[in-house]
């Protein structure tokens, strides 16, 4: 007896064929996208004041720009590893404006501790770790309700998983191959089955040369009429029309030291207090996670110890009212109590001064100057 | 064929266990409690006075519900200090078990039905577990009664060749996914356009637009989950009931609750309202039932206020029914929709913020500017056409594909599925997952 009738069979054949064609097209289109990891953008060769425009790049491409650089070139004196929270941490905080050889900000996307550990292991294998100091930015618990501290969003390319598997503690787990395979499949799907990848593969334009520019000189090339059209149209025309001197296109642009250009005017990120409402249903940390956080921190610290480099963990503040008693904060507190031998600069209490923020969860350059001063006073910069 | 139920149960537990071992353990204990108490009620019926049976049936699931969901609310209400809270730290740590309110109600209703001799107890633990844990409806409903699912579960065990309606299931899955991402979640992003700004910067038009987006977000979020749950059920040869019957087309607040989250309404009617005496003390009972509806939706005074607001609407209709029923249908529908919509902000705002929100709306002098551009209103207009202009029986729940309905085309369904898969990263957690 057939499971389904002839009508259902016909319908399913057409449905399956259509879906297969569409999915195949998505895979083929994603292969068209340049990686931006190879060839490499040499940040060291950028001139002071120049930016690398990332507008219209996928998250993976954007991360690959820095990853490729970290793989190809030796690290600076101080390197920062983290995620978008630390995007505005630049070398000027140390009094070395845009000095990429002194400080480089390797942070991108939503990297969490396990991904940062893999990233560092990968870079360490290439002998490209920073020379003096490794700064690890941890997502403040109240920024994303405990998210992106130990859970991760498939931000690293799959080969990083594979290249670090030998030294990865996951290989000691039960069913390591199943776990790894599942992570690789998720990682691949995350990149391929993504509207951004498909759209960008159709419309993306501009390589390193077109994307590297100096905002100070841009007014010479930007057509006057462009500034008169609505902002959103400017970005579309700019992106797909090859006109790149539009300030709105510079959102997220990378400077020579890897930090992001701080948005100005109407492009500024709105300053929202308590941006994450910390809903119980969205909580990303639960009891027992303190041990995972501590284990990841110790593993990262051990990488520094093996290579003779000081590691300092940083927990930036979030613009919020007094929410220290949140469940995720308490779990994180317990994690810190488990790693007393690790150096942590915990600035969660600096939550109320608006000048320390660009948006509700991103610390501002002013905050990083304060942080750099503390690093100096505690002797980490000597 | 018993293997089918095993597969369902294992898959459901794996699905639920992702939230953590503690919540899975609590879930298993609640299932076992429901199973064992029902057997005891049936074995020694005279040993259980009605009140005692109710107390026993409700005790453990309700305790879990209090500890996992309402503890913070209770502590905040009694203003408990850090020392008192410290005693309960274990429970604060555990992530709110998804769908705890749903499975608690299902298990309790089963035990009570057995105690009331409405149904016979299920001796087959596997079949009972597959009822309580059936994953498509586990997280956000509908709230099933055992009597509704028993025959279908028996059929799963005994029918040699099952004939799932895969076409209908895939269609509902695709449409649910698209509406979740492009209507519910997109409406959520439009709300922040106004809610991120201080109230003083908003005009009356902005606030009304915000309310309209809230109405779209909440309804289509729940609706989309229900549609997908029904679709998933069909793939497993299980028919789940329609939980949202075009509620925004209701003529009055009472009808709204006969169309909105139907299985919850009927649960509260059967196990709370009628047991309290029903119409004998109508106003009191309605107030209590709707306060419970509010609390069921969330642990906060804003949710209680939302429930009482609806109680007042229902009582208002009860009192004015002769006049209300004479209103032309479009006017009655518009009035009901407007009244219901003004309650939705309580899902997201504290009582103080809601009062300030309404206060600003009433006193604002600004009605000529808006932070919302034209395309946002066009978008709302399209949602309005779908909500008020289309009847679901013609385009969604027509089980046999119709050549004249474009959305029944396999090419269109495949395209919707593809777009849904590409954009799934834009989606947010279902609002009902909090319950």
mmCIF file of N, CA and C in Angstrom, chain A residues 31-77:
data_model
loop_
_atom_site.group_PDB
_atom_site.id
_atom_site.type_symbol
_atom_site.label_atom_id
_atom_site.label_comp_id
_atom_site.label_asym_id
_atom_site.label_seq_id
_atom_site.Cartn_x
_atom_site.Cartn_y
_atom_site.Cartn_z
ATOM 1 N N UNK A 31 29.901 30.331 -3.411
ATOM 2 C CA UNK A 31 31.274 30.062 -3.842
ATOM 3 C C UNK A 31 31.848 31.227 -4.648
ATOM 4 N N UNK A 32 30.957 32.082 -5.151
ATOM 5 C CA UNK A 32 31.424 33.240 -5.925
ATOM 6 C C UNK A 32 32.054 34.313 -5.062
ATOM 7 N N UNK A 33 31.709 34.305 -3.778
ATOM 8 C CA UNK A 33 32.177 35.387 -2.912
ATOM 9 C C UNK A 33 33.673 35.276 -2.636
ATOM 10 N N UNK A 34 34.401 36.378 -2.788
ATOM 11 C CA UNK A 34 35.825 36.333 -2.416
ATOM 12 C C UNK A 34 35.961 36.153 -0.908
ATOM 13 N N UNK A 35 37.042 35.497 -0.467
ATOM 14 C CA UNK A 35 37.132 35.169 0.957
ATOM 15 C C UNK A 35 37.620 36.343 1.801
ATOM 16 N N UNK A 36 38.439 37.213 1.246
ATOM 17 C CA UNK A 36 39.078 38.320 1.972
ATOM 18 C C UNK A 36 40.056 37.801 3.039
ATOM 19 N N UNK A 37 40.353 36.512 2.961
ATOM 20 C CA UNK A 37 41.347 35.950 3.882
ATOM 21 C C UNK A 37 42.647 35.707 3.120
ATOM 22 N N UNK A 38 42.501 35.426 1.847
ATOM 23 C CA UNK A 38 43.629 35.136 0.973
ATOM 24 C C UNK A 38 43.288 35.662 -0.407
ATOM 25 N N UNK A 39 43.954 36.637 -0.992
ATOM 26 C CA UNK A 39 45.104 37.349 -0.442
ATOM 27 C C UNK A 39 44.735 38.198 0.773
ATOM 28 N N UNK A 40 45.767 38.643 1.450
ATOM 29 C CA UNK A 40 45.602 39.256 2.766
ATOM 30 C C UNK A 40 45.658 40.770 2.687
ATOM 31 N N UNK A 41 44.850 41.418 3.513
ATOM 32 C CA UNK A 41 44.980 42.868 3.668
ATOM 33 C C UNK A 41 46.071 43.119 4.707
ATOM 34 N N UNK A 42 47.089 43.853 4.313
ATOM 35 C CA UNK A 42 48.175 44.170 5.253
ATOM 36 C C UNK A 42 47.851 45.487 5.956
ATOM 37 N N UNK A 43 47.314 45.363 7.158
ATOM 38 C CA UNK A 43 46.967 46.581 7.909
ATOM 39 C C UNK A 43 48.204 47.429 8.167
ATOM 40 N N UNK A 44 49.355 46.750 8.349
ATOM 41 C CA UNK A 44 50.586 47.505 8.638
ATOM 42 C C UNK A 44 50.928 48.470 7.494
ATOM 43 N N UNK A 45 50.489 48.099 6.271
ATOM 44 C CA UNK A 45 50.849 48.933 5.110
ATOM 45 C C UNK A 45 49.866 50.085 4.891
ATOM 46 N N UNK A 46 48.776 50.082 5.671
ATOM 47 C CA UNK A 46 47.822 51.187 5.514
ATOM 48 C C UNK A 46 48.441 52.480 6.028
ATOM 49 N N UNK A 47 48.039 53.588 5.415
ATOM 50 C CA UNK A 47 48.551 54.879 5.877
ATOM 51 C C UNK A 47 47.677 55.368 7.036
ATOM 52 N N UNK A 48 48.257 56.104 7.970
ATOM 53 C CA UNK A 48 47.434 56.669 9.052
ATOM 54 C C UNK A 48 46.276 57.479 8.464
ATOM 55 N N UNK A 49 45.113 57.286 9.028
ATOM 56 C CA UNK A 49 43.934 58.004 8.535
ATOM 57 C C UNK A 49 43.143 57.209 7.516
ATOM 58 N N UNK A 50 43.743 56.183 6.952
ATOM 59 C CA UNK A 50 43.019 55.373 5.974
ATOM 60 C C UNK A 50 42.078 54.402 6.688
ATOM 61 N N UNK A 51 41.026 54.027 5.981
ATOM 62 C CA UNK A 51 40.114 53.027 6.534
ATOM 63 C C UNK A 51 39.886 51.927 5.505
ATOM 64 N N UNK A 52 39.490 50.774 6.009
ATOM 65 C CA UNK A 52 39.074 49.689 5.120
ATOM 66 C C UNK A 52 37.568 49.562 5.243
ATOM 67 N N UNK A 53 36.881 49.841 4.148
ATOM 68 C CA UNK A 53 35.423 49.879 4.145
ATOM 69 C C UNK A 53 34.855 48.457 4.086
ATOM 70 N N UNK A 54 34.089 48.082 5.092
ATOM 71 C CA UNK A 54 33.552 46.711 5.125
ATOM 72 C C UNK A 54 32.087 46.672 4.696
ATOM 73 N N UNK A 55 31.566 47.794 4.234
ATOM 74 C CA UNK A 55 30.133 47.841 3.904
ATOM 75 C C UNK A 55 29.817 46.832 2.800
ATOM 76 N N UNK A 56 28.808 46.032 3.023
ATOM 77 C CA UNK A 56 28.403 45.055 2.006
ATOM 78 C C UNK A 56 29.145 43.739 2.100
ATOM 79 N N UNK A 57 30.047 43.598 3.074
ATOM 80 C CA UNK A 57 30.708 42.299 3.258
ATOM 81 C C UNK A 57 29.864 41.432 4.188
ATOM 82 N N UNK A 58 29.921 40.117 4.008
ATOM 83 C CA UNK A 58 29.240 39.242 4.960
ATOM 84 C C UNK A 58 30.045 39.220 6.248
ATOM 85 N N UNK A 59 29.420 38.736 7.317
ATOM 86 C CA UNK A 59 30.129 38.677 8.603
ATOM 87 C C UNK A 59 31.395 37.835 8.470
ATOM 88 N N UNK A 60 31.281 36.724 7.746
ATOM 89 C CA UNK A 60 32.432 35.840 7.595
ATOM 90 C C UNK A 60 33.567 36.543 6.849
ATOM 91 N N UNK A 61 33.194 37.304 5.803
ATOM 92 C CA UNK A 61 34.227 38.034 5.050
ATOM 93 C C UNK A 61 34.882 39.095 5.930
ATOM 94 N N UNK A 62 34.041 39.780 6.696
ATOM 95 C CA UNK A 62 34.548 40.849 7.549
ATOM 96 C C UNK A 62 35.543 40.280 8.558
ATOM 97 N N UNK A 63 35.193 39.145 9.145
ATOM 98 C CA UNK A 63 36.106 38.514 10.091
ATOM 99 C C UNK A 63 37.355 38.009 9.411
ATOM 100 N N UNK A 64 37.190 37.563 8.156
ATOM 101 C CA UNK A 64 38.332 36.997 7.439
ATOM 102 C C UNK A 64 39.406 38.047 7.159
ATOM 103 N N UNK A 65 38.995 39.296 7.040
ATOM 104 C CA UNK A 65 39.973 40.356 6.794
ATOM 105 C C UNK A 65 40.994 40.361 7.934
ATOM 106 N N UNK A 66 40.489 40.296 9.170
ATOM 107 C CA UNK A 66 41.402 40.321 10.325
ATOM 108 C C UNK A 66 42.076 38.967 10.523
ATOM 109 N N UNK A 67 41.322 37.904 10.283
ATOM 110 C CA UNK A 67 41.885 36.571 10.471
ATOM 111 C C UNK A 67 43.059 36.352 9.515
ATOM 112 N N UNK A 68 42.851 36.741 8.259
ATOM 113 C CA UNK A 68 43.924 36.596 7.271
ATOM 114 C C UNK A 68 45.146 37.382 7.689
ATOM 115 N N UNK A 69 44.928 38.572 8.207
ATOM 116 C CA UNK A 69 46.040 39.408 8.666
ATOM 117 C C UNK A 69 46.762 38.734 9.834
ATOM 118 N N UNK A 70 45.992 38.189 10.771
ATOM 119 C CA UNK A 70 46.592 37.520 11.933
ATOM 120 C C UNK A 70 47.395 36.299 11.509
ATOM 121 N N UNK A 71 46.960 35.646 10.450
ATOM 122 C CA UNK A 71 47.675 34.452 9.982
ATOM 123 C C UNK A 71 48.953 34.823 9.229
ATOM 124 N N UNK A 72 48.911 35.928 8.506
ATOM 125 C CA UNK A 72 50.025 36.245 7.600
ATOM 126 C C UNK A 72 51.105 37.108 8.229
ATOM 127 N N UNK A 73 50.743 37.878 9.231
ATOM 128 C CA UNK A 73 51.716 38.842 9.759
ATOM 129 C C UNK A 73 51.923 38.644 11.257
ATOM 130 N N UNK A 74 53.142 38.898 11.718
ATOM 131 C CA UNK A 74 53.426 38.743 13.152
ATOM 132 C C UNK A 74 52.562 39.673 13.987
ATOM 133 N N UNK A 75 52.290 39.286 15.195
ATOM 134 C CA UNK A 75 51.442 40.096 16.057
ATOM 135 C C UNK A 75 52.153 41.356 16.524
ATOM 136 N N UNK A 76 51.381 42.331 17.019
ATOM 137 C CA UNK A 76 51.969 43.567 17.544
ATOM 138 C C UNK A 76 52.457 43.351 18.983
ATOM 139 N N UNK A 77 52.766 44.433 19.659
ATOM 140 C CA UNK A 77 53.152 44.321 21.074
ATOM 141 C C UNK A 77 51.946 43.845 21.897
#
